[in-house]
Amino acid sequence: MLHEKQTDSFHWKNKLSDLDGLPEESISNRNAAWEKLHDRLHKKTDRNKTAWYWAAALLLLLFSISFLIVTNSSNNLHKSISLKRTGPAPAIKEQDKKDNQQAIIFIKLLDKQPATYIAGKNNVTRTGTVGRRIKKTDLPVIINSITPETAVVIITAPSISTADSAIPSIAMVPAKPSLRVVNINELDEPEALFTAQVKKHKRFIIQLGNEKASGKAMVFQRNFTESSQIKILLSN
Amino acid sequence: MEIGKLVREAKQGSTAAQKCLFDQLSDKMLLLCRRYVKNREDAEEILLDGFYKFFKHLQGFTYQGEAALHAWLKKIMINECLMFLRKKNVFSMMAENAAEEIALEEEALSNLSAAEIFNMVVQLPVGYRTVFNLYAVEGWTHGEIASLMGITEGTSKSQLSKARSLLQKMLVQKGTEYVTRKTN
């Protein structure tokens, strides 16, 4: 009985699933349906191709843009950067507090005047793009074994100078002639102003026979040359 | 032409072989789609979607006989139909407790022709039809049907029971018609 039931069930299921087609249940327009399917199959590949072309074009564009950027930045490297220090001396941080040997100097970029920044012992010279604000991380200069007192930042003419490795300072500043501020009323005669500016002490050695002696004399720098003579009055 | 050869050629990208496969299998697959989706245009659209997937993934298919090919294509089509029905949100059935199982008169059903069985199944409401097709024809379990359709097992059982009951009524009606026709 059960077997018969199972056979019946199997029978009608088979009938249904093995049904290959009914005359009223076939595709209305087989060729049109196939054309539609065919178009879809091939359109997809065309779309894929187009996507690949777009991707390639984008990559090319990206490469060219990055190339331009790199070229520009390398050109800028040859120029000096504008660096100017304002306010207090540049902050020096000790990066490694344990051995206390390294210090990082941060410099603020303020104007567009070209300037050179030279970092001392390792002869590290850093330049940057004009007008760009340099991030703190852009300019850390690591100098071994320097103290904050020796750290100097220069603001000079746009020339890259080489630092003397023997000098422990991080930068060199050409000494500006220090002019004493004198009120016009304080001057007795015009020469006094001049002398105030250029007088300088010079050391010299005098030898008389076997006896040697050293002395100091105040000279006017403008008039003093190697061939200049100094008159010494000997008394007693 | 032999199906195995057609599959090999279609794999190599032969459009003619693909068309031959489509011509040979489309009617059968359309009937399958129609068992799940009543609307004819929708069923044809699903058929094309199914064949599109079939040809697209044919490269990864290893031909192991006609039955395996049919089974694979059938699976693709059923999935497409279920996806379509899910999109239409027809499975948002209220949770129902498992109804009393109604035995279907298999013998009576077996005496009907394939076309008659098909027409009866197509007349069932979409929920009943889907569960009946998946359970009674494809042999899925209630658990599988429930997880796939996002319903409870109880709902699946209840839908099947209602489907059987409706089919029973249809069979009785058919029997009456048959008897009436015979006596006339």
Coordinates of C-alpha atoms in Angstrom, one line a residue, chain A residues 152-233:
Chain A
V152 CA 71.4 79.7 16.2
V153 CA 69.1 80.3 13.3
I154 CA 70.2 82.7 10.6
I155 CA 68.2 85.0 8.5
T156 CA 70.5 85.9 5.6
A157 CA 70.7 86.6 1.9
P158 CA 69.6 83.9 -0.4
S159 CA 72.7 81.9 -0.7
I160 CA 73.4 78.4 0.5
S161 CA 76.4 78.4 2.6
T162 CA 78.4 75.5 3.9
A163 CA 78.8 75.2 7.5
D164 CA 82.1 74.5 9.0
S165 CA 82.0 71.0 10.5
A166 CA 84.4 72.0 13.2
I167 CA 82.1 74.7 14.6
P168 CA 79.6 73.2 16.9
S169 CA 77.0 75.9 16.3
I170 CA 74.1 75.1 14.0
A171 CA 74.2 78.3 12.0
M172 CA 76.4 81.2 11.1
V173 CA 75.3 84.8 10.8
P174 CA 77.5 87.3 9.2
A175 CA 78.2 89.9 11.8
K176 CA 76.4 93.1 11.2
P177 CA 78.4 96.2 12.1
S178 CA 77.1 97.2 15.4
L179 CA 76.4 100.8 15.3
R180 CA 76.2 102.7 18.5
V181 CA 73.2 104.9 18.7
V182 CA 74.4 108.4 19.5
N183 CA 72.3 111.4 19.8
I184 CA 73.4 114.3 17.6
N185 CA 73.7 116.5 20.7
E186 CA 76.1 114.2 22.3
L187 CA 78.7 114.7 19.5
D188 CA 81.3 117.3 19.9
E189 CA 82.6 117.0 16.4
P190 CA 81.7 114.8 13.4
E191 CA 84.9 112.7 13.8
A192 CA 83.7 111.5 17.2
L193 CA 80.9 109.6 15.6
F194 CA 83.3 107.9 13.2
T195 CA 85.7 106.9 15.9
A196 CA 83.0 105.6 18.0
Q197 CA 82.1 103.2 15.3
V198 CA 85.5 101.8 14.2
K199 CA 87.9 102.0 17.1
K200 CA 89.4 98.7 17.9
H201 CA 91.9 97.3 20.3
K202 CA 95.0 95.7 18.7
R203 CA 97.5 93.5 20.4
F204 CA 101.2 93.7 19.5
I205 CA 104.5 92.4 20.6
I206 CA 107.6 94.5 21.1
Q207 CA 111.1 93.0 21.2
L208 CA 114.1 94.8 22.3
G209 CA 117.1 92.6 22.3
N210 CA 116.2 89.5 24.2
E211 CA 113.4 91.2 26.1
K212 CA 109.8 90.7 24.8
A213 CA 106.8 92.6 25.8
S214 CA 103.2 92.8 24.7
G215 CA 101.0 95.7 24.5
K216 CA 97.6 97.0 23.5
A217 CA 96.7 99.9 21.4
M218 CA 93.5 101.4 20.2
V219 CA 93.4 101.9 16.5
F220 CA 90.9 103.2 14.0
Q221 CA 90.0 100.3 11.9
R222 CA 89.3 102.2 8.8
N223 CA 92.9 103.6 8.7
F224 CA 94.6 100.5 10.0
T225 CA 96.3 98.2 7.5
E226 CA 99.0 95.6 7.8
S227 CA 101.6 98.1 6.8
S228 CA 100.4 100.8 9.2
Q229 CA 102.8 101.8 11.8
I230 CA 102.2 102.4 15.4
K231 CA 104.2 104.9 17.3
I232 CA 105.2 103.8 20.8
L233 CA 106.6 106.1 23.3

